[in-house]
Amino acid sequence: PLTPHETMVRISVLVASALACVSGAAAFAPAGLPLGLARQSCRTGVTDVSMGKNFEEKMAIVGAVKERLSSSQLIFSTQANGMTMKQVNDIRTTMPEGTTVMMVKNRMFKRAVGNSQFEVAKPTAVSSSNMWIFVDSDIKGSISAFKDWKKKYKKETGINNGVLDGNLYDDKQVMAIGELPSKQELYSQIAGSIQVLPSKIAGLVKEAGAQKTSRAIKLAFAPDA
């Protein structure tokens, strides 16, 4: 049997561990998620969004995910099994502004994407632990950040699936989408084309004018038939 002192020490350690889990979960809770609904798995070291203790809490989680989906152009997922807190923290901090990393239970995710352009992702929400990346605008930057993160930690699993404009894509297709020019790159290309266009038109007009002048001179000096 433990002495009273040993018992108090053991209780203190257990309480400290529980508080560490709660504080870690709060740090990784997605924006807008009600306090107390995020939970860290101390066994795996990965933040998870719990099932909720009651119906109201579950609906609050679904509402938070729906709100995040409303501004997302692209979402994609990856296996979260075996991730450490350092890896989770790293992928969240390296994503560009406007991109959010969340872990949501499959049942609540399916409910959140219902009747939206992301509903096609329902059949993919079957893994025991999925990490979802919600991208507002910087699609190329977000996929590039994921590729760098995967390479850094030598992750064998890549992207499970992704949804863009109501279409479901696999790993290779999502990666291919990430190779497309970003909006900023397209804007730069268009701006460059607009700047080049007036000079090309001026050159063509000048060339056409010179040709007309040359033809007029030839006609003026041509011998009478």
JSON list of C-alpha atoms in Angstrom, two decimals:
[
{"chain": "A", "resi": 1, "resn": "PRO", "atom": "CA", "xyz": [0.00, 0.00, 0.00]},
{"chain": "A", "resi": 2, "resn": "LEU", "atom": "CA", "xyz": [1.11, 3.56, -0.77]},
{"chain": "A", "resi": 3, "resn": "THR", "atom": "CA", "xyz": [1.77, 6.08, 1.95]},
{"chain": "A", "resi": 4, "resn": "PRO", "atom": "CA", "xyz": [-0.38, 9.25, 1.98]},
{"chain": "A", "resi": 5, "resn": "HIS", "atom": "CA", "xyz": [2.58, 11.21, 0.61]},
{"chain": "A", "resi": 6, "resn": "GLU", "atom": "CA", "xyz": [3.14, 8.75, -2.27]},
{"chain": "A", "resi": 7, "resn": "THR", "atom": "CA", "xyz": [-0.58, 8.80, -3.07]},
{"chain": "A", "resi": 8, "resn": "MET", "atom": "CA", "xyz": [-0.60, 12.62, -3.30]},
{"chain": "A", "resi": 9, "resn": "VAL", "atom": "CA", "xyz": [2.49, 12.58, -5.55]},
{"chain": "A", "resi": 10, "resn": "ARG", "atom": "CA", "xyz": [0.85, 10.08, -7.90]},
{"chain": "A", "resi": 11, "resn": "ILE", "atom": "CA", "xyz": [-2.36, 12.12, -8.06]},
{"chain": "A", "resi": 12, "resn": "SER", "atom": "CA", "xyz": [-0.36, 15.26, -8.81]},
{"chain": "A", "resi": 13, "resn": "VAL", "atom": "CA", "xyz": [1.41, 13.54, -11.71]},
{"chain": "A", "resi": 14, "resn": "LEU", "atom": "CA", "xyz": [-1.88, 12.31, -13.15]},
{"chain": "A", "resi": 15, "resn": "VAL", "atom": "CA", "xyz": [-3.46, 15.76, -12.88]},
{"chain": "A", "resi": 16, "resn": "ALA", "atom": "CA", "xyz": [-0.43, 17.39, -14.51]},
{"chain": "A", "resi": 17, "resn": "SER", "atom": "CA", "xyz": [-0.60, 14.91, -17.39]},
{"chain": "A", "resi": 18, "resn": "ALA", "atom": "CA", "xyz": [-4.30, 15.56, -17.89]},
{"chain": "A", "resi": 19, "resn": "LEU", "atom": "CA", "xyz": [-3.75, 19.32, -17.90]},
{"chain": "A", "resi": 20, "resn": "ALA", "atom": "CA", "xyz": [-0.96, 18.93, -20.45]},
{"chain": "A", "resi": 21, "resn": "CYS", "atom": "CA", "xyz": [-3.32, 17.04, -22.74]},
{"chain": "A", "resi": 22, "resn": "VAL", "atom": "CA", "xyz": [-6.03, 19.69, -22.40]},
{"chain": "A", "resi": 23, "resn": "SER", "atom": "CA", "xyz": [-3.65, 22.60, -23.03]},
{"chain": "A", "resi": 24, "resn": "GLY", "atom": "CA", "xyz": [-2.15, 20.83, -26.02]},
{"chain": "A", "resi": 25, "resn": "ALA", "atom": "CA", "xyz": [-5.59, 20.26, -27.50]},
{"chain": "A", "resi": 26, "resn": "ALA", "atom": "CA", "xyz": [-6.54, 23.89, -27.03]},
{"chain": "A", "resi": 27, "resn": "ALA", "atom": "CA", "xyz": [-3.45, 24.97, -28.94]},
{"chain": "A", "resi": 28, "resn": "PHE", "atom": "CA", "xyz": [-4.46, 22.85, -31.90]},
{"chain": "A", "resi": 29, "resn": "ALA", "atom": "CA", "xyz": [-8.20, 23.51, -31.85]},
{"chain": "A", "resi": 30, "resn": "PRO", "atom": "CA", "xyz": [-9.37, 25.06, -35.14]},
{"chain": "A", "resi": 31, "resn": "ALA", "atom": "CA", "xyz": [-10.54, 28.66, -35.14]},
{"chain": "A", "resi": 32, "resn": "GLY", "atom": "CA", "xyz": [-14.18, 28.97, -34.22]},
{"chain": "A", "resi": 33, "resn": "LEU", "atom": "CA", "xyz": [-14.37, 25.61, -32.46]},
{"chain": "A", "resi": 34, "resn": "PRO", "atom": "CA", "xyz": [-16.11, 25.97, -29.07]},
{"chain": "A", "resi": 35, "resn": "LEU", "atom": "CA", "xyz": [-13.84, 25.63, -26.07]},
{"chain": "A", "resi": 36, "resn": "GLY", "atom": "CA", "xyz": [-13.77, 22.22, -24.47]},
{"chain": "A", "resi": 37, "resn": "LEU", "atom": "CA", "xyz": [-14.51, 20.30, -27.67]},
{"chain": "A", "resi": 38, "resn": "ALA", "atom": "CA", "xyz": [-10.93, 19.67, -28.70]},
{"chain": "A", "resi": 39, "resn": "ARG", "atom": "CA", "xyz": [-9.18, 16.68, -27.18]},
{"chain": "A", "resi": 40, "resn": "GLN", "atom": "CA", "xyz": [-5.62, 15.47, -27.49]},
{"chain": "A", "resi": 41, "resn": "SER", "atom": "CA", "xyz": [-4.92, 11.77, -27.63]},
{"chain": "A", "resi": 42, "resn": "CYS", "atom": "CA", "xyz": [-2.08, 11.29, -25.15]},
{"chain": "A", "resi": 43, "resn": "ARG", "atom": "CA", "xyz": [-1.37, 7.85, -26.54]},
{"chain": "A", "resi": 44, "resn": "THR", "atom": "CA", "xyz": [-0.68, 9.01, -30.11]},
{"chain": "A", "resi": 45, "resn": "GLY", "atom": "CA", "xyz": [0.13, 12.66, -29.48]},
{"chain": "A", "resi": 46, "resn": "VAL", "atom": "CA", "xyz": [-2.33, 13.82, -32.14]},
{"chain": "A", "resi": 47, "resn": "THR", "atom": "CA", "xyz": [-5.05, 16.41, -31.67]},
{"chain": "A", "resi": 48, "resn": "ASP", "atom": "CA", "xyz": [-8.55, 15.18, -32.32]},
{"chain": "A", "resi": 49, "resn": "VAL", "atom": "CA", "xyz": [-11.99, 16.72, -32.33]},
{"chain": "A", "resi": 50, "resn": "SER", "atom": "CA", "xyz": [-14.02, 14.61, -29.92]},
{"chain": "A", "resi": 51, "resn": "MET", "atom": "CA", "xyz": [-17.46, 13.20, -30.61]},
{"chain": "A", "resi": 52, "resn": "GLY", "atom": "CA", "xyz": [-18.89, 15.65, -28.10]},
{"chain": "A", "resi": 53, "resn": "LYS", "atom": "CA", "xyz": [-20.60, 14.83, -24.83]},
{"chain": "A", "resi": 54, "resn": "ASN", "atom": "CA", "xyz": [-24.03, 15.86, -25.98]},
{"chain": "A", "resi": 55, "resn": "PHE", "atom": "CA", "xyz": [-26.03, 16.78, -29.06]},
{"chain": "A", "resi": 56, "resn": "GLU", "atom": "CA", "xyz": [-25.37, 20.52, -28.70]},
{"chain": "A", "resi": 57, "resn": "GLU", "atom": "CA", "xyz": [-21.61, 20.01, -28.63]},
{"chain": "A", "resi": 58, "resn": "LYS", "atom": "CA", "xyz": [-21.73, 17.79, -31.69]},
{"chain": "A", "resi": 59, "resn": "MET", "atom": "CA", "xyz": [-23.77, 20.37, -33.59]},
{"chain": "A", "resi": 60, "resn": "ALA", "atom": "CA", "xyz": [-21.29, 23.07, -32.56]},
{"chain": "A", "resi": 61, "resn": "ILE", "atom": "CA", "xyz": [-18.45, 21.05, -34.08]},
{"chain": "A", "resi": 62, "resn": "VAL", "atom": "CA", "xyz": [-20.41, 20.41, -37.28]},
{"chain": "A", "resi": 63, "resn": "GLY", "atom": "CA", "xyz": [-21.22, 24.12, -37.48]},
{"chain": "A", "resi": 64, "resn": "ALA", "atom": "CA", "xyz": [-17.55, 25.07, -37.09]},
{"chain": "A", "resi": 65, "resn": "VAL", "atom": "CA", "xyz": [-16.55, 22.70, -39.91]},
{"chain": "A", "resi": 66, "resn": "LYS", "atom": "CA", "xyz": [-19.37, 24.00, -42.14]},
{"chain": "A", "resi": 67, "resn": "GLU", "atom": "CA", "xyz": [-18.19, 27.56, -41.57]},
{"chain": "A", "resi": 68, "resn": "ARG", "atom": "CA", "xyz": [-14.67, 26.57, -42.57]},
{"chain": "A", "resi": 69, "resn": "LEU", "atom": "CA", "xyz": [-15.96, 24.80, -45.68]},
{"chain": "A", "resi": 70, "resn": "SER", "atom": "CA", "xyz": [-17.93, 27.89, -46.75]},
{"chain": "A", "resi": 71, "resn": "SER", "atom": "CA", "xyz": [-14.73, 29.78, -47.59]},
{"chain": "A", "resi": 72, "resn": "SER", "atom": "CA", "xyz": [-12.71, 26.82, -48.91]},
{"chain": "A", "resi": 73, "resn": "GLN", "atom": "CA", "xyz": [-11.91, 26.26, -52.57]},
{"chain": "A", "resi": 74, "resn": "LEU", "atom": "CA", "xyz": [-10.12, 22.96, -52.00]},
{"chain": "A", "resi": 75, "resn": "ILE", "atom": "CA", "xyz": [-10.03, 20.38, -49.23]},
{"chain": "A", "resi": 76, "resn": "PHE", "atom": "CA", "xyz": [-7.82, 17.30, -49.02]},
{"chain": "A", "resi": 77, "resn": "SER", "atom": "CA", "xyz": [-6.97, 14.73, -46.38]},
{"chain": "A", "resi": 78, "resn": "THR", "atom": "CA", "xyz": [-4.11, 12.55, -45.21]},
{"chain": "A", "resi": 79, "resn": "GLN", "atom": "CA", "xyz": [-3.71, 9.71, -42.72]},
{"chain": "A", "resi": 80, "resn": "ALA", "atom": "CA", "xyz": [-3.11, 11.01, -39.21]},
{"chain": "A", "resi": 81, "resn": "ASN", "atom": "CA", "xyz": [-2.28, 7.68, -37.56]},
{"chain": "A", "resi": 82, "resn": "GLY", "atom": "CA", "xyz": [1.05, 7.75, -35.79]},
{"chain": "A", "resi": 83, "resn": "MET", "atom": "CA", "xyz": [1.61, 11.52, -36.07]},
{"chain": "A", "resi": 84, "resn": "THR", "atom": "CA", "xyz": [3.38, 13.27, -33.22]},
{"chain": "A", "resi": 85, "resn": "MET", "atom": "CA", "xyz": [2.38, 16.63, -31.79]},
{"chain": "A", "resi": 86, "resn": "LYS", "atom": "CA", "xyz": [5.52, 18.13, -33.32]},
{"chain": "A", "resi": 87, "resn": "GLN", "atom": "CA", "xyz": [4.52, 16.93, -36.78]},
{"chain": "A", "resi": 88, "resn": "VAL", "atom": "CA", "xyz": [0.97, 18.23, -36.37]},
{"chain": "A", "resi": 89, "resn": "ASN", "atom": "CA", "xyz": [2.22, 21.58, -35.12]},
{"chain": "A", "resi": 90, "resn": "ASP", "atom": "CA", "xyz": [4.71, 21.80, -37.97]},
{"chain": "A", "resi": 91, "resn": "ILE", "atom": "CA", "xyz": [2.20, 21.21, -40.76]},
{"chain": "A", "resi": 92, "resn": "ARG", "atom": "CA", "xyz": [-0.17, 23.76, -39.26]},
{"chain": "A", "resi": 93, "resn": "THR", "atom": "CA", "xyz": [2.44, 26.49, -38.92]},
{"chain": "A", "resi": 94, "resn": "THR", "atom": "CA", "xyz": [3.97, 25.94, -42.37]},
{"chain": "A", "resi": 95, "resn": "MET", "atom": "CA", "xyz": [0.68, 26.25, -44.26]},
{"chain": "A", "resi": 96, "resn": "PRO", "atom": "CA", "xyz": [0.08, 29.61, -45.99]},
{"chain": "A", "resi": 97, "resn": "GLU", "atom": "CA", "xyz": [-2.38, 32.13, -44.63]},
{"chain": "A", "resi": 98, "resn": "GLY", "atom": "CA", "xyz": [-5.97, 31.10, -45.25]},
{"chain": "A", "resi": 99, "resn": "THR", "atom": "CA", "xyz": [-5.26, 27.36, -44.99]},
{"chain": "A", "resi": 100, "resn": "THR", "atom": "CA", "xyz": [-6.41, 25.43, -41.92]},
{"chain": "A", "resi": 101, "resn": "VAL", "atom": "CA", "xyz": [-5.51, 21.95, -40.69]},
{"chain": "A", "resi": 102, "resn": "MET", "atom": "CA", "xyz": [-8.19, 20.11, -38.71]},
{"chain": "A", "resi": 103, "resn": "MET", "atom": "CA", "xyz": [-8.93, 16.61, -37.47]},
{"chain": "A", "resi": 104, "resn": "VAL", "atom": "CA", "xyz": [-12.62, 15.75, -37.48]},
{"chain": "A", "resi": 105, "resn": "LYS", "atom": "CA", "xyz": [-14.43, 12.53, -36.68]},
{"chain": "A", "resi": 106, "resn": "ASN", "atom": "CA", "xyz": [-15.79, 10.87, -39.82]},
{"chain": "A", "resi": 107, "resn": "ARG", "atom": "CA", "xyz": [-19.42, 11.01, -38.72]},
{"chain": "A", "resi": 108, "resn": "MET", "atom": "CA", "xyz": [-19.33, 14.74, -38.04]},
{"chain": "A", "resi": 109, "resn": "PHE", "atom": "CA", "xyz": [-17.34, 15.43, -41.20]},
{"chain": "A", "resi": 110, "resn": "LYS", "atom": "CA", "xyz": [-19.95, 13.63, -43.31]},
{"chain": "A", "resi": 111, "resn": "ARG", "atom": "CA", "xyz": [-22.69, 15.64, -41.70]},
{"chain": "A", "resi": 112, "resn": "ALA", "atom": "CA", "xyz": [-20.81, 18.90, -42.25]},
{"chain": "A", "resi": 113, "resn": "VAL", "atom": "CA", "xyz": [-20.19, 18.33, -45.98]},
{"chain": "A", "resi": 114, "resn": "GLY", "atom": "CA", "xyz": [-23.79, 17.25, -46.65]},
{"chain": "A", "resi": 115, "resn": "ASN", "atom": "CA", "xyz": [-25.60, 19.30, -49.33]},
{"chain": "A", "resi": 116, "resn": "SER", "atom": "CA", "xyz": [-22.41, 21.11, -50.33]},
{"chain": "A", "resi": 117, "resn": "GLN", "atom": "CA", "xyz": [-19.91, 20.88, -53.17]},
{"chain": "A", "resi": 118, "resn": "PHE", "atom": "CA", "xyz": [-17.73, 18.79, -50.85]},
{"chain": "A", "resi": 119, "resn": "GLU", "atom": "CA", "xyz": [-20.34, 16.07, -50.35]},
{"chain": "A", "resi": 120, "resn": "VAL", "atom": "CA", "xyz": [-18.47, 13.84, -52.82]},
{"chain": "A", "resi": 121, "resn": "ALA", "atom": "CA", "xyz": [-15.84, 13.38, -50.08]},
{"chain": "A", "resi": 122, "resn": "LYS", "atom": "CA", "xyz": [-18.24, 11.40, -47.88]},
{"chain": "A", "resi": 123, "resn": "PRO", "atom": "CA", "xyz": [-17.13, 7.95, -49.13]},
{"chain": "A", "resi": 124, "resn": "THR", "atom": "CA", "xyz": [-13.49, 8.83, -48.38]},
{"chain": "A", "resi": 125, "resn": "ALA", "atom": "CA", "xyz": [-14.13, 9.53, -44.69]},
{"chain": "A", "resi": 126, "resn": "VAL", "atom": "CA", "xyz": [-13.58, 5.94, -43.61]},
{"chain": "A", "resi": 127, "resn": "SER", "atom": "CA", "xyz": [-10.11, 5.93, -42.03]},
{"chain": "A", "resi": 128, "resn": "SER", "atom": "CA", "xyz": [-9.85, 5.74, -38.27]},
{"chain": "A", "resi": 129, "resn": "SER", "atom": "CA", "xyz": [-8.02, 9.07, -38.17]},
{"chain": "A", "resi": 130, "resn": "ASN", "atom": "CA", "xyz": [-7.98, 11.65, -40.96]},
{"chain": "A", "resi": 131, "resn": "MET", "atom": "CA", "xyz": [-6.38, 15.06, -41.05]},
{"chain": "A", "resi": 132, "resn": "TRP", "atom": "CA", "xyz": [-8.20, 17.52, -43.31]},
{"chain": "A", "resi": 133, "resn": "ILE", "atom": "CA", "xyz": [-6.64, 20.58, -44.92]},
{"chain": "A", "resi": 134, "resn": "PHE", "atom": "CA", "xyz": [-9.03, 23.41, -45.85]},
{"chain": "A", "resi": 135, "resn": "VAL", "atom": "CA", "xyz": [-7.64, 25.81, -48.48]},
{"chain": "A", "resi": 136, "resn": "ASP", "atom": "CA", "xyz": [-9.18, 29.23, -49.08]},
{"chain": "A", "resi": 137, "resn": "SER", "atom": "CA", "xyz": [-7.13, 30.57, -52.00]},
{"chain": "A", "resi": 138, "resn": "ASP", "atom": "CA", "xyz": [-3.46, 29.53, -52.07]},
{"chain": "A", "resi": 139, "resn": "ILE", "atom": "CA", "xyz": [-3.92, 26.06, -53.53]},
{"chain": "A", "resi": 140, "resn": "LYS", "atom": "CA", "xyz": [-0.44, 25.80, -55.02]},
{"chain": "A", "resi": 141, "resn": "GLY", "atom": "CA", "xyz": [1.25, 27.05, -51.86]},
{"chain": "A", "resi": 142, "resn": "SER", "atom": "CA", "xyz": [-0.75, 24.70, -49.61]},
{"chain": "A", "resi": 143, "resn": "ILE", "atom": "CA", "xyz": [-0.01, 21.58, -51.67]},
{"chain": "A", "resi": 144, "resn": "SER", "atom": "CA", "xyz": [3.64, 22.60, -51.92]},
{"chain": "A", "resi": 145, "resn": "ALA", "atom": "CA", "xyz": [3.81, 23.03, -48.13]},
{"chain": "A", "resi": 146, "resn": "PHE", "atom": "CA", "xyz": [2.27, 19.58, -47.68]},
{"chain": "A", "resi": 147, "resn": "LYS", "atom": "CA", "xyz": [4.83, 18.02, -50.05]},
{"chain": "A", "resi": 148, "resn": "ASP", "atom": "CA", "xyz": [7.70, 19.66, -48.15]},
{"chain": "A", "resi": 149, "resn": "TRP", "atom": "CA", "xyz": [6.25, 18.49, -44.82]},
{"chain": "A", "resi": 150, "resn": "LYS", "atom": "CA", "xyz": [5.84, 14.94, -46.11]},
{"chain": "A", "resi": 151, "resn": "LYS", "atom": "CA", "xyz": [9.43, 14.90, -47.39]},
{"chain": "A", "resi": 152, "resn": "LYS", "atom": "CA", "xyz": [10.78, 16.34, -44.13]},
{"chain": "A", "resi": 153, "resn": "TYR", "atom": "CA", "xyz": [9.21, 13.61, -42.01]},
{"chain": "A", "resi": 154, "resn": "LYS", "atom": "CA", "xyz": [9.59, 10.88, -44.66]},
{"chain": "A", "resi": 155, "resn": "LYS", "atom": "CA", "xyz": [5.89, 10.08, -44.58]},
{"chain": "A", "resi": 156, "resn": "GLU", "atom": "CA", "xyz": [4.92, 7.09, -46.70]},
{"chain": "A", "resi": 157, "resn": "THR", "atom": "CA", "xyz": [1.26, 8.08, -46.83]},
{"chain": "A", "resi": 158, "resn": "GLY", "atom": "CA", "xyz": [0.37, 11.04, -48.98]},
{"chain": "A", "resi": 159, "resn": "ILE", "atom": "CA", "xyz": [-2.91, 12.69, -49.83]},
{"chain": "A", "resi": 160, "resn": "ASN", "atom": "CA", "xyz": [-5.94, 10.43, -49.56]},
{"chain": "A", "resi": 161, "resn": "ASN", "atom": "CA", "xyz": [-8.32, 12.45, -51.69]},
{"chain": "A", "resi": 162, "resn": "GLY", "atom": "CA", "xyz": [-9.23, 16.02, -52.45]},
{"chain": "A", "resi": 163, "resn": "VAL", "atom": "CA", "xyz": [-12.27, 17.95, -53.61]},
{"chain": "A", "resi": 164, "resn": "LEU", "atom": "CA", "xyz": [-12.24, 20.97, -55.91]},
{"chain": "A", "resi": 165, "resn": "ASP", "atom": "CA", "xyz": [-15.31, 22.49, -57.60]},
{"chain": "A", "resi": 166, "resn": "GLY", "atom": "CA", "xyz": [-17.44, 19.54, -56.58]},
{"chain": "A", "resi": 167, "resn": "ASN", "atom": "CA", "xyz": [-15.09, 16.97, -58.13]},
{"chain": "A", "resi": 168, "resn": "LEU", "atom": "CA", "xyz": [-13.27, 14.23, -56.23]},
{"chain": "A", "resi": 169, "resn": "TYR", "atom": "CA", "xyz": [-9.58, 13.73, -57.03]},
{"chain": "A", "resi": 170, "resn": "ASP", "atom": "CA", "xyz": [-7.02, 11.15, -55.95]},
{"chain": "A", "resi": 171, "resn": "ASP", "atom": "CA", "xyz": [-3.47, 11.73, -54.67]},
{"chain": "A", "resi": 172, "resn": "LYS", "atom": "CA", "xyz": [-1.80, 12.13, -58.07]},
{"chain": "A", "resi": 173, "resn": "GLN", "atom": "CA", "xyz": [-4.53, 14.40, -59.37]},
{"chain": "A", "resi": 174, "resn": "VAL", "atom": "CA", "xyz": [-4.37, 16.69, -56.33]},
{"chain": "A", "resi": 175, "resn": "MET", "atom": "CA", "xyz": [-0.59, 16.87, -56.71]},
{"chain": "A", "resi": 176, "resn": "ALA", "atom": "CA", "xyz": [-1.07, 17.76, -60.40]},
{"chain": "A", "resi": 177, "resn": "ILE", "atom": "CA", "xyz": [-3.45, 20.55, -59.40]},
{"chain": "A", "resi": 178, "resn": "GLY", "atom": "CA", "xyz": [-0.69, 21.88, -57.18]},
{"chain": "A", "resi": 179, "resn": "GLU", "atom": "CA", "xyz": [1.55, 22.26, -60.23]},
{"chain": "A", "resi": 180, "resn": "LEU", "atom": "CA", "xyz": [-0.88, 24.63, -61.96]},
{"chain": "A", "resi": 181, "resn": "PRO", "atom": "CA", "xyz": [-0.04, 28.36, -61.91]},
{"chain": "A", "resi": 182, "resn": "SER", "atom": "CA", "xyz": [-1.33, 30.23, -58.88]},
{"chain": "A", "resi": 183, "resn": "LYS", "atom": "CA", "xyz": [-3.67, 33.20, -59.22]},
{"chain": "A", "resi": 184, "resn": "GLN", "atom": "CA", "xyz": [-0.79, 35.60, -58.64]},
{"chain": "A", "resi": 185, "resn": "GLU", "atom": "CA", "xyz": [1.24, 33.91, -61.37]},
{"chain": "A", "resi": 186, "resn": "LEU", "atom": "CA", "xyz": [-1.70, 34.08, -63.77]},
{"chain": "A", "resi": 187, "resn": "TYR", "atom": "CA", "xyz": [-2.25, 37.76, -62.95]},
{"chain": "A", "resi": 188, "resn": "SER", "atom": "CA", "xyz": [1.43, 38.44, -63.63]},
{"chain": "A", "resi": 189, "resn": "GLN", "atom": "CA", "xyz": [1.27, 36.62, -66.95]},
{"chain": "A", "resi": 190, "resn": "ILE", "atom": "CA", "xyz": [-1.85, 38.55, -67.97]},
{"chain": "A", "resi": 191, "resn": "ALA", "atom": "CA", "xyz": [-0.32, 41.86, -66.89]},
{"chain": "A", "resi": 192, "resn": "GLY", "atom": "CA", "xyz": [2.82, 41.07, -68.87]},
{"chain": "A", "resi": 193, "resn": "SER", "atom": "CA", "xyz": [0.76, 40.22, -71.94]},
{"chain": "A", "resi": 194, "resn": "ILE", "atom": "CA", "xyz": [-1.18, 43.48, -71.66]},
{"chain": "A", "resi": 195, "resn": "GLN", "atom": "CA", "xyz": [2.05, 45.46, -71.48]},
{"chain": "A", "resi": 196, "resn": "VAL", "atom": "CA", "xyz": [3.51, 43.69, -74.51]},
{"chain": "A", "resi": 197, "resn": "LEU", "atom": "CA", "xyz": [0.34, 43.98, -76.60]},
{"chain": "A", "resi": 198, "resn": "PRO", "atom": "CA", "xyz": [0.39, 47.76, -77.29]},
{"chain": "A", "resi": 199, "resn": "SER", "atom": "CA", "xyz": [4.00, 47.63, -78.50]},
{"chain": "A", "resi": 200, "resn": "LYS", "atom": "CA", "xyz": [3.17, 44.71, -80.81]},
{"chain": "A", "resi": 201, "resn": "ILE", "atom": "CA", "xyz": [0.14, 46.56, -82.21]},
{"chain": "A", "resi": 202, "resn": "ALA", "atom": "CA", "xyz": [2.22, 49.70, -82.74]},
{"chain": "A", "resi": 203, "resn": "GLY", "atom": "CA", "xyz": [4.83, 47.64, -84.60]},
{"chain": "A", "resi": 204, "resn": "LEU", "atom": "CA", "xyz": [2.21, 46.04, -86.82]},
{"chain": "A", "resi": 205, "resn": "VAL", "atom": "CA", "xyz": [0.62, 49.42, -87.61]},
{"chain": "A", "resi": 206, "resn": "LYS", "atom": "CA", "xyz": [4.00, 50.89, -88.38]},
{"chain": "A", "resi": 207, "resn": "GLU", "atom": "CA", "xyz": [4.87, 47.93, -90.60]},
{"chain": "A", "resi": 208, "resn": "ALA", "atom": "CA", "xyz": [1.52, 48.14, -92.39]},
{"chain": "A", "resi": 209, "resn": "GLY", "atom": "CA", "xyz": [1.96, 51.88, -92.91]},
{"chain": "A", "resi": 210, "resn": "ALA", "atom": "CA", "xyz": [5.42, 51.39, -94.36]},
{"chain": "A", "resi": 211, "resn": "GLN", "atom": "CA", "xyz": [4.11, 48.77, -96.77]},
{"chain": "A", "resi": 212, "resn": "LYS", "atom": "CA", "xyz": [1.32, 51.06, -97.95]},
{"chain": "A", "resi": 213, "resn": "THR", "atom": "CA", "xyz": [3.75, 53.95, -98.45]},
{"chain": "A", "resi": 214, "resn": "SER", "atom": "CA", "xyz": [6.14, 51.75, -100.43]},
{"chain": "A", "resi": 215, "resn": "ARG", "atom": "CA", "xyz": [3.29, 50.54, -102.66]},
{"chain": "A", "resi": 216, "resn": "ALA", "atom": "CA", "xyz": [2.09, 54.11, -103.27]},
{"chain": "A", "resi": 217, "resn": "ILE", "atom": "CA", "xyz": [5.57, 55.19, -104.32]},
{"chain": "A", "resi": 218, "resn": "LYS", "atom": "CA", "xyz": [5.85, 52.29, -106.73]},
{"chain": "A", "resi": 219, "resn": "LEU", "atom": "CA", "xyz": [2.48, 53.13, -108.28]},
{"chain": "A", "resi": 220, "resn": "ALA", "atom": "CA", "xyz": [3.42, 56.83, -108.62]},
{"chain": "A", "resi": 221, "resn": "PHE", "atom": "CA", "xyz": [6.57, 56.10, -110.56]},
{"chain": "A", "resi": 222, "resn": "ALA", "atom": "CA", "xyz": [5.27, 53.21, -112.59]},
{"chain": "A", "resi": 223, "resn": "PRO", "atom": "CA", "xyz": [5.31, 53.83, -116.35]},
{"chain": "A", "resi": 224, "resn": "ASP", "atom": "CA", "xyz": [1.95, 54.44, -118.01]},
{"chain": "A", "resi": 225, "resn": "ALA", "atom": "CA", "xyz": [0.47, 51.31, -119.52]}
]
